Each structure stands twice: as structure tokens, then as C-alpha cells.
Amino acid sequence: MPLVKIFAKTTMMKTIPLAALQSKLCDIWGTKPNTTKLMLQRVDEWTDESFAEDVYVDIRAKGTDERTREYVLEGMHRVQDAFKSEDLIANVRLETYEGPRYFHLPPPASGSS
């Protein structure tokens, strides 16, 4: 947990400090940097400006018994606050998945074929 996809418009000029945000999100979710991947995607446009957000944050995380609805919602508020501390207004979405339905294939180690 988690994969964090951050979408921002190409015209948005604010800095998005990925390393600082990764550290804050690791603190929030009790994870390590090697399991908390942040990816920034710049987009030309998106629909519906009703929230006036700087970034759209899409989080995918493993569902566990400890991650109750209340726990996840509180964490999402803390994620919003982490972005706010970096002067960014975040629209946060989080989706959980079941562990047995998760698959991951990292690239081979350097020098391996």
C-alpha cells in the first residue's frame, strides 16, 4: 500500500514535491517508501471544475481488516492535509483491492536476463 497517482494540469505552475509527499503519506499509512509509489501525470485538461483542485489524487491500496471505512476516510483527510501543507488543493479518491487479486512483476535485477 499504496500506489498514488497524482494528476495535475500542465498549466498548474505550483511545485509538487513528490519526495516530501511520499514521506508524509508513509507516515499516514504506516508504510515504507519502497511500497508507497507516487507517480505524477501532467494532463492538458479534465472535466468538471466544481472542486477547483490543484491535483487529483488517485490511491489504490490493499484492503485489510484493520483498514476499516473510518480508518480509510480519516487517512484520506490526512492525505488532503499533507497536500495542503505543500500549498496544494487535493481531490482525493481511494480504492482498495483484495490481496489474492493483486499481482506484481517488477523488472529483473540489473545484469539479469
Short mmCIF file of N, CA, C and O in Angstrom, two decimals:
data_model
loop_
_atom_site.label_atom_id
_atom_site.label_comp_id
_atom_site.label_asym_id
_atom_site.label_seq_id
_atom_site.Cartn_x
_atom_site.Cartn_y
_atom_site.Cartn_z
N MET A 1 0.85 -1.17 0.00
CA MET A 1 0.00 0.00 0.00
C MET A 1 0.88 1.21 0.00
O MET A 1 1.90 1.21 0.67
N PRO A 2 0.54 2.23 -0.59
CA PRO A 2 -0.39 2.36 -1.70
C PRO A 2 0.34 2.78 -2.99
O PRO A 2 1.51 3.15 -2.97
N LEU A 3 -0.38 2.72 -4.08
CA LEU A 3 0.05 3.34 -5.33
C LEU A 3 -0.71 4.65 -5.41
O LEU A 3 -1.93 4.67 -5.29
N VAL A 4 0.02 5.74 -5.58
CA VAL A 4 -0.59 7.06 -5.57
C VAL A 4 -0.33 7.72 -6.92
O VAL A 4 0.82 8.02 -7.26
N LYS A 5 -1.40 7.90 -7.69
CA LYS A 5 -1.29 8.59 -8.97
C LYS A 5 -1.78 10.02 -8.76
O LYS A 5 -2.90 10.23 -8.28
N ILE A 6 -0.93 10.96 -9.09
CA ILE A 6 -1.24 12.37 -8.91
C ILE A 6 -1.39 12.99 -10.30
O ILE A 6 -0.46 12.95 -11.10
N PHE A 7 -2.55 13.53 -10.56
CA PHE A 7 -2.81 14.19 -11.83
C PHE A 7 -2.84 15.70 -11.60
O PHE A 7 -3.47 16.17 -10.65
N ALA A 8 -2.15 16.43 -12.47
CA ALA A 8 -2.14 17.89 -12.40
C ALA A 8 -2.17 18.44 -13.81
O ALA A 8 -1.60 17.84 -14.73
N LYS A 9 -2.83 19.55 -13.98
CA LYS A 9 -2.88 20.17 -15.31
C LYS A 9 -1.50 20.70 -15.67
O LYS A 9 -0.75 21.18 -14.81
N THR A 10 -1.20 20.63 -16.94
CA THR A 10 0.09 21.14 -17.41
C THR A 10 0.22 22.64 -17.14
O THR A 10 1.33 23.14 -16.99
N THR A 11 -0.90 23.34 -17.05
CA THR A 11 -0.87 24.78 -16.81
C THR A 11 -0.71 25.15 -15.33
O THR A 11 -0.48 26.31 -15.01
N MET A 12 -0.84 24.16 -14.43
CA MET A 12 -0.69 24.43 -13.00
C MET A 12 0.80 24.56 -12.69
O MET A 12 1.57 23.64 -12.92
N MET A 13 1.20 25.70 -12.19
CA MET A 13 2.62 26.01 -12.04
C MET A 13 3.17 25.74 -10.64
O MET A 13 4.36 25.89 -10.41
N LYS A 14 2.35 25.33 -9.71
CA LYS A 14 2.84 25.05 -8.35
C LYS A 14 3.76 23.83 -8.37
O LYS A 14 3.57 22.91 -9.16
N THR A 15 4.73 23.82 -7.48
CA THR A 15 5.62 22.68 -7.33
C THR A 15 4.89 21.53 -6.64
O THR A 15 4.13 21.75 -5.69
N ILE A 16 5.14 20.32 -7.10
CA ILE A 16 4.58 19.12 -6.48
C ILE A 16 5.76 18.30 -5.98
O ILE A 16 6.36 17.54 -6.75
N PRO A 17 6.12 18.46 -4.70
CA PRO A 17 7.32 17.80 -4.16
C PRO A 17 7.06 16.32 -3.82
O PRO A 17 6.64 15.99 -2.71
N LEU A 18 7.32 15.44 -4.78
CA LEU A 18 6.99 14.03 -4.61
C LEU A 18 7.68 13.39 -3.41
O LEU A 18 7.04 12.64 -2.66
N ALA A 19 8.96 13.66 -3.21
CA ALA A 19 9.68 13.03 -2.09
C ALA A 19 9.08 13.45 -0.74
O ALA A 19 8.88 12.62 0.15
N ALA A 20 8.78 14.72 -0.59
CA ALA A 20 8.19 15.21 0.66
C ALA A 20 6.80 14.61 0.87
O ALA A 20 6.45 14.19 1.98
N LEU A 21 6.01 14.55 -0.19
CA LEU A 21 4.68 13.96 -0.08
C LEU A 21 4.75 12.47 0.20
O LEU A 21 3.98 11.94 1.01
N GLN A 22 5.70 11.77 -0.42
CA GLN A 22 5.86 10.33 -0.15
C GLN A 22 6.15 10.10 1.32
O GLN A 22 5.57 9.21 1.95
N SER A 23 7.03 10.90 1.89
CA SER A 23 7.36 10.77 3.31
C SER A 23 6.12 10.97 4.18
O SER A 23 5.87 10.19 5.12
N LYS A 24 5.33 11.98 3.87
CA LYS A 24 4.11 12.25 4.64
C LYS A 24 3.09 11.13 4.49
O LYS A 24 2.46 10.72 5.48
N LEU A 25 2.93 10.60 3.28
CA LEU A 25 1.98 9.52 3.07
C LEU A 25 2.44 8.24 3.75
O LEU A 25 1.61 7.49 4.28
N CYS A 26 3.73 7.98 3.78
CA CYS A 26 4.24 6.82 4.51
C CYS A 26 3.91 6.94 5.99
O CYS A 26 3.52 5.96 6.63
N ASP A 27 4.05 8.14 6.55
CA ASP A 27 3.69 8.37 7.95
C ASP A 27 2.19 8.14 8.19
O ASP A 27 1.79 7.54 9.18
N ILE A 28 1.37 8.62 7.26
CA ILE A 28 -0.08 8.49 7.40
C ILE A 28 -0.51 7.03 7.39
O ILE A 28 -1.29 6.58 8.23
N TRP A 29 0.01 6.25 6.42
CA TRP A 29 -0.46 4.88 6.23
C TRP A 29 0.42 3.84 6.93
O TRP A 29 0.11 2.65 6.89
N GLY A 30 1.52 4.28 7.55
CA GLY A 30 2.40 3.33 8.23
C GLY A 30 3.11 2.41 7.25
O GLY A 30 3.28 1.22 7.51
N THR A 31 3.53 2.96 6.11
CA THR A 31 4.18 2.17 5.07
C THR A 31 5.62 2.65 4.88
O THR A 31 6.05 3.63 5.49
N LYS A 32 6.33 1.96 4.03
CA LYS A 32 7.72 2.29 3.71
C LYS A 32 7.78 2.86 2.29
O LYS A 32 6.92 2.56 1.46
N PRO A 33 8.82 3.66 1.99
CA PRO A 33 8.93 4.23 0.64
C PRO A 33 8.96 3.19 -0.48
O PRO A 33 8.43 3.44 -1.56
N ASN A 34 9.53 2.01 -0.22
CA ASN A 34 9.61 1.02 -1.29
C ASN A 34 8.26 0.37 -1.59
O ASN A 34 8.13 -0.36 -2.58
N THR A 35 7.26 0.61 -0.76
CA THR A 35 5.91 0.10 -1.04
C THR A 35 4.90 1.23 -1.25
O THR A 35 3.70 0.97 -1.36
N THR A 36 5.36 2.45 -1.28
CA THR A 36 4.49 3.61 -1.47
C THR A 36 5.00 4.40 -2.67
O THR A 36 5.93 5.19 -2.55
N LYS A 37 4.43 4.11 -3.83
CA LYS A 37 4.90 4.70 -5.08
C LYS A 37 4.02 5.86 -5.46
O LYS A 37 2.80 5.74 -5.52
N LEU A 38 4.64 7.02 -5.70
CA LEU A 38 3.93 8.20 -6.18
C LEU A 38 4.32 8.43 -7.63
O LEU A 38 5.51 8.38 -7.98
N MET A 39 3.32 8.66 -8.47
CA MET A 39 3.56 8.95 -9.88
C MET A 39 2.79 10.21 -10.25
O MET A 39 1.60 10.34 -9.94
N LEU A 40 3.49 11.13 -10.90
CA LEU A 40 2.89 12.40 -11.32
C LEU A 40 2.60 12.34 -12.81
O LEU A 40 3.49 12.02 -13.61
N GLN A 41 1.38 12.66 -13.16
CA GLN A 41 0.96 12.70 -14.56
C GLN A 41 0.40 14.09 -14.85
O GLN A 41 -0.56 14.52 -14.20
N ARG A 42 1.03 14.79 -15.78
CA ARG A 42 0.52 16.09 -16.21
C ARG A 42 -0.48 15.87 -17.35
O ARG A 42 -0.22 15.10 -18.26
N VAL A 43 -1.61 16.53 -17.26
CA VAL A 43 -2.66 16.39 -18.27
C VAL A 43 -3.04 17.76 -18.81
O VAL A 43 -2.89 18.78 -18.12
N ASP A 44 -3.51 17.79 -20.04
CA ASP A 44 -3.91 19.05 -20.65
C ASP A 44 -5.21 19.60 -20.07
O ASP A 44 -5.35 20.80 -19.90
N GLU A 45 -6.13 18.69 -19.76
CA GLU A 45 -7.45 19.14 -19.32
C GLU A 45 -8.15 18.02 -18.57
O GLU A 45 -7.78 16.86 -18.68
N TRP A 46 -9.16 18.38 -17.77
CA TRP A 46 -10.08 17.41 -17.21
C TRP A 46 -11.45 18.05 -17.11
O TRP A 46 -11.58 19.27 -17.22
N THR A 47 -12.48 17.24 -16.94
CA THR A 47 -13.84 17.76 -16.91
C THR A 47 -14.22 18.16 -15.49
O THR A 47 -13.59 17.72 -14.52
N ASP A 48 -15.23 18.97 -15.39
CA ASP A 48 -15.85 19.37 -14.12
C ASP A 48 -14.89 20.11 -13.20
O ASP A 48 -14.09 19.52 -12.48
N GLU A 49 -15.00 21.39 -13.21
CA GLU A 49 -14.16 22.25 -12.38
C GLU A 49 -14.83 22.60 -11.04
O GLU A 49 -14.44 23.56 -10.40
N SER A 50 -15.81 21.83 -10.60
CA SER A 50 -16.59 22.20 -9.42
C SER A 50 -15.79 22.19 -8.12
O SER A 50 -16.21 22.77 -7.13
N PHE A 51 -14.61 21.52 -8.09
CA PHE A 51 -13.84 21.45 -6.85
C PHE A 51 -12.65 22.39 -6.83
O PHE A 51 -12.05 22.58 -5.79
N ALA A 52 -12.27 22.94 -7.96
CA ALA A 52 -11.13 23.87 -8.05
C ALA A 52 -9.87 23.29 -7.43
O ALA A 52 -9.12 23.98 -6.75
N GLU A 53 -9.63 22.00 -7.66
CA GLU A 53 -8.46 21.36 -7.11
C GLU A 53 -7.23 21.64 -7.96
O GLU A 53 -7.33 21.87 -9.15
N ASP A 54 -6.06 21.62 -7.29
CA ASP A 54 -4.78 21.70 -8.00
C ASP A 54 -4.39 20.33 -8.53
O ASP A 54 -3.78 20.23 -9.60
N VAL A 55 -4.70 19.30 -7.76
CA VAL A 55 -4.32 17.93 -8.13
C VAL A 55 -5.48 16.98 -7.83
O VAL A 55 -6.26 17.20 -6.91
N TYR A 56 -5.55 15.94 -8.65
CA TYR A 56 -6.47 14.84 -8.42
C TYR A 56 -5.61 13.67 -7.98
O TYR A 56 -4.70 13.26 -8.70
N VAL A 57 -5.87 13.15 -6.80
CA VAL A 57 -5.04 12.10 -6.21
C VAL A 57 -5.84 10.80 -6.20
O VAL A 57 -6.89 10.72 -5.56
N ASP A 58 -5.33 9.81 -6.92
CA ASP A 58 -5.99 8.52 -7.06
C ASP A 58 -5.12 7.47 -6.36
O ASP A 58 -4.01 7.20 -6.80
N ILE A 59 -5.63 6.92 -5.26
CA ILE A 59 -4.87 5.98 -4.45
C ILE A 59 -5.48 4.58 -4.58
O ILE A 59 -6.69 4.41 -4.48
N ARG A 60 -4.61 3.61 -4.79
CA ARG A 60 -5.01 2.21 -4.81
C ARG A 60 -4.25 1.52 -3.69
O ARG A 60 -3.03 1.64 -3.60
N ALA A 61 -4.98 0.83 -2.82
CA ALA A 61 -4.35 0.24 -1.64
C ALA A 61 -4.99 -1.10 -1.31
O ALA A 61 -6.16 -1.34 -1.61
N LYS A 62 -4.20 -1.94 -0.68
CA LYS A 62 -4.69 -3.25 -0.26
C LYS A 62 -5.70 -3.09 0.87
O LYS A 62 -5.46 -2.38 1.84
N GLY A 63 -6.84 -3.76 0.74
CA GLY A 63 -7.83 -3.75 1.80
C GLY A 63 -7.46 -4.78 2.86
O GLY A 63 -7.10 -5.91 2.54
N THR A 64 -7.50 -4.37 4.11
CA THR A 64 -7.23 -5.28 5.22
C THR A 64 -8.30 -5.08 6.28
O THR A 64 -9.04 -4.08 6.25
N ASP A 65 -8.38 -6.00 7.22
CA ASP A 65 -9.37 -5.88 8.29
C ASP A 65 -9.16 -4.61 9.10
O ASP A 65 -10.10 -3.99 9.57
N GLU A 66 -7.88 -4.22 9.27
CA GLU A 66 -7.58 -3.02 10.06
C GLU A 66 -7.98 -1.74 9.34
O GLU A 66 -8.20 -0.71 9.97
N ARG A 67 -8.05 -1.80 8.03
CA ARG A 67 -8.38 -0.61 7.25
C ARG A 67 -9.89 -0.51 7.07
O ARG A 67 -10.44 -0.69 5.99
N THR A 68 -10.54 -0.18 8.16
CA THR A 68 -11.99 -0.02 8.17
C THR A 68 -12.35 1.23 7.37
O THR A 68 -11.49 2.06 7.05
N ARG A 69 -13.61 1.38 7.08
CA ARG A 69 -14.07 2.58 6.36
C ARG A 69 -13.66 3.85 7.11
O ARG A 69 -13.17 4.80 6.51
N GLU A 70 -13.83 3.84 8.41
CA GLU A 70 -13.50 5.02 9.22
C GLU A 70 -11.99 5.31 9.16
O GLU A 70 -11.58 6.46 9.04
N TYR A 71 -11.18 4.27 9.28
CA TYR A 71 -9.72 4.41 9.22
C TYR A 71 -9.29 5.00 7.87
O TYR A 71 -8.47 5.92 7.82
N VAL A 72 -9.87 4.47 6.78
CA VAL A 72 -9.50 4.93 5.44
C VAL A 72 -9.95 6.38 5.23
O VAL A 72 -9.19 7.20 4.71
N LEU A 73 -11.17 6.70 5.64
CA LEU A 73 -11.66 8.08 5.47
C LEU A 73 -10.81 9.07 6.27
O LEU A 73 -10.49 10.16 5.78
N GLU A 74 -10.42 8.70 7.49
CA GLU A 74 -9.54 9.57 8.29
C GLU A 74 -8.20 9.73 7.58
O GLU A 74 -7.64 10.83 7.52
N GLY A 75 -7.66 8.65 7.05
CA GLY A 75 -6.41 8.71 6.31
C GLY A 75 -6.51 9.61 5.09
O GLY A 75 -5.58 10.37 4.78
N MET A 76 -7.65 9.55 4.40
CA MET A 76 -7.84 10.41 3.23
C MET A 76 -7.84 11.88 3.62
O MET A 76 -7.29 12.72 2.91
N HIS A 77 -8.45 12.20 4.76
CA HIS A 77 -8.41 13.59 5.25
C HIS A 77 -6.97 14.01 5.53
O HIS A 77 -6.56 15.13 5.22
N ARG A 78 -6.20 13.09 6.10
CA ARG A 78 -4.79 13.39 6.40
C ARG A 78 -3.98 13.54 5.11
O ARG A 78 -3.06 14.37 5.06
N VAL A 79 -4.33 12.79 4.08
CA VAL A 79 -3.68 12.95 2.78
C VAL A 79 -3.98 14.35 2.23
O VAL A 79 -3.07 15.04 1.76
N GLN A 80 -5.24 14.76 2.31
CA GLN A 80 -5.59 16.12 1.87
C GLN A 80 -4.77 17.16 2.63
O GLN A 80 -4.27 18.11 2.05
N ASP A 81 -4.64 16.96 3.94
CA ASP A 81 -3.87 17.89 4.76
C ASP A 81 -2.40 17.90 4.36
O ASP A 81 -1.75 18.95 4.38
N ALA A 82 -1.85 16.73 4.00
CA ALA A 82 -0.45 16.66 3.57
C ALA A 82 -0.24 17.48 2.30
O ALA A 82 0.75 18.22 2.19
N PHE A 83 -1.17 17.38 1.37
CA PHE A 83 -1.07 18.19 0.16
C PHE A 83 -1.26 19.67 0.48
O PHE A 83 -0.56 20.52 -0.06
N LYS A 84 -2.20 19.96 1.38
CA LYS A 84 -2.44 21.36 1.78
C LYS A 84 -1.19 21.97 2.40
O LYS A 84 -0.88 23.14 2.17
N SER A 85 -0.43 21.18 3.15
CA SER A 85 0.80 21.69 3.76
C SER A 85 1.85 22.04 2.71
O SER A 85 2.80 22.77 3.00
N GLU A 86 1.66 21.55 1.49
CA GLU A 86 2.54 21.88 0.36
C GLU A 86 1.87 22.89 -0.57
O GLU A 86 2.26 23.06 -1.72
N ASP A 87 0.83 23.57 -0.05
CA ASP A 87 0.08 24.59 -0.79
C ASP A 87 -0.64 24.02 -2.02
O ASP A 87 -0.70 24.65 -3.06
N LEU A 88 -1.17 22.81 -1.88
CA LEU A 88 -1.89 22.16 -2.98
C LEU A 88 -3.27 21.73 -2.50
O LEU A 88 -3.41 21.10 -1.45
N ILE A 89 -4.29 22.05 -3.30
CA ILE A 89 -5.65 21.61 -3.02
C ILE A 89 -5.84 20.27 -3.72
O ILE A 89 -5.71 20.18 -4.95
N ALA A 90 -6.13 19.23 -2.93
CA ALA A 90 -6.22 17.87 -3.47
C ALA A 90 -7.65 17.33 -3.42
O ALA A 90 -8.32 17.44 -2.40
N ASN A 91 -8.06 16.76 -4.51
CA ASN A 91 -9.29 15.98 -4.61
C ASN A 91 -8.83 14.53 -4.51
O ASN A 91 -8.12 14.04 -5.39
N VAL A 92 -9.17 13.83 -3.43
CA VAL A 92 -8.60 12.51 -3.13
C VAL A 92 -9.64 11.41 -3.33
O VAL A 92 -10.76 11.49 -2.84
N ARG A 93 -9.21 10.38 -4.05
CA ARG A 93 -10.02 9.17 -4.27
C ARG A 93 -9.17 7.99 -3.83
O ARG A 93 -7.97 7.93 -4.11
N LEU A 94 -9.77 7.03 -3.14
CA LEU A 94 -9.04 5.84 -2.71
C LEU A 94 -9.88 4.60 -2.98
O LEU A 94 -11.07 4.57 -2.67
N GLU A 95 -9.23 3.62 -3.58
CA GLU A 95 -9.89 2.35 -3.87
C GLU A 95 -9.05 1.24 -3.27
O GLU A 95 -7.83 1.23 -3.42
N THR A 96 -9.70 0.28 -2.59
CA THR A 96 -8.98 -0.85 -2.03
C THR A 96 -9.19 -2.08 -2.90
O THR A 96 -10.16 -2.17 -3.66
N TYR A 97 -8.26 -3.02 -2.80
CA TYR A 97 -8.35 -4.28 -3.52
C TYR A 97 -8.10 -5.43 -2.56
O TYR A 97 -7.55 -5.24 -1.49
N GLU A 98 -8.50 -6.62 -2.95
CA GLU A 98 -8.26 -7.82 -2.15
C GLU A 98 -6.88 -8.38 -2.47
O GLU A 98 -6.52 -8.50 -3.64
N GLY A 99 -6.13 -8.72 -1.44
CA GLY A 99 -4.77 -9.21 -1.61
C GLY A 99 -4.60 -10.34 -2.61
O GLY A 99 -3.73 -10.28 -3.47
N PRO A 100 -5.44 -11.41 -2.56
CA PRO A 100 -5.27 -12.51 -3.51
C PRO A 100 -5.50 -12.11 -4.97
O PRO A 100 -5.13 -12.82 -5.88
N ARG A 101 -6.09 -10.94 -5.19
CA ARG A 101 -6.36 -10.48 -6.56
C ARG A 101 -5.31 -9.47 -7.03
O ARG A 101 -5.50 -8.79 -8.03
N TYR A 102 -4.22 -9.37 -6.31
CA TYR A 102 -3.15 -8.43 -6.65
C TYR A 102 -1.97 -9.18 -7.22
O TYR A 102 -1.56 -10.21 -6.69
N PHE A 103 -1.43 -8.68 -8.31
CA PHE A 103 -0.27 -9.29 -8.95
C PHE A 103 0.73 -8.19 -9.27
O PHE A 103 0.36 -7.07 -9.63
N HIS A 104 2.03 -8.50 -9.14
CA HIS A 104 3.07 -7.51 -9.39
C HIS A 104 4.28 -8.24 -9.96
O HIS A 104 4.70 -9.25 -9.42
N LEU A 105 4.84 -7.70 -11.03
CA LEU A 105 6.04 -8.27 -11.62
C LEU A 105 7.05 -7.16 -11.81
O LEU A 105 7.01 -6.42 -12.80
N PRO A 106 7.98 -6.99 -10.86
CA PRO A 106 9.00 -5.94 -11.01
C PRO A 106 9.99 -6.33 -12.10
O PRO A 106 10.10 -7.51 -12.46
N PRO A 107 10.74 -5.35 -12.61
CA PRO A 107 11.74 -5.68 -13.61
C PRO A 107 12.85 -6.53 -12.99
O PRO A 107 13.07 -6.49 -11.78
N PRO A 108 13.56 -7.32 -13.83
CA PRO A 108 14.66 -8.12 -13.29
C PRO A 108 15.75 -7.23 -12.73
O PRO A 108 15.91 -6.08 -13.14
N ALA A 109 16.51 -7.77 -11.78
CA ALA A 109 17.64 -7.04 -11.19
C ALA A 109 18.65 -6.73 -12.29
O ALA A 109 18.77 -7.45 -13.28
N SER A 110 19.40 -5.66 -12.14
CA SER A 110 20.43 -5.29 -13.11
C SER A 110 21.38 -6.45 -13.35
O SER A 110 21.79 -7.13 -12.43
N GLY A 111 21.69 -6.66 -14.64
CA GLY A 111 22.62 -7.74 -15.00
C GLY A 111 21.94 -9.07 -15.19
O GLY A 111 22.56 -10.03 -15.60
N SER A 112 20.64 -9.17 -14.87
CA SER A 112 19.92 -10.43 -15.06
C SER A 112 19.23 -10.42 -16.41
O SER A 112 18.87 -9.37 -16.93
N SER A 113 19.02 -11.58 -16.96
CA SER A 113 18.29 -11.68 -18.22
C SER A 113 17.04 -12.50 -18.05
O SER A 113 16.97 -13.40 -17.31
#
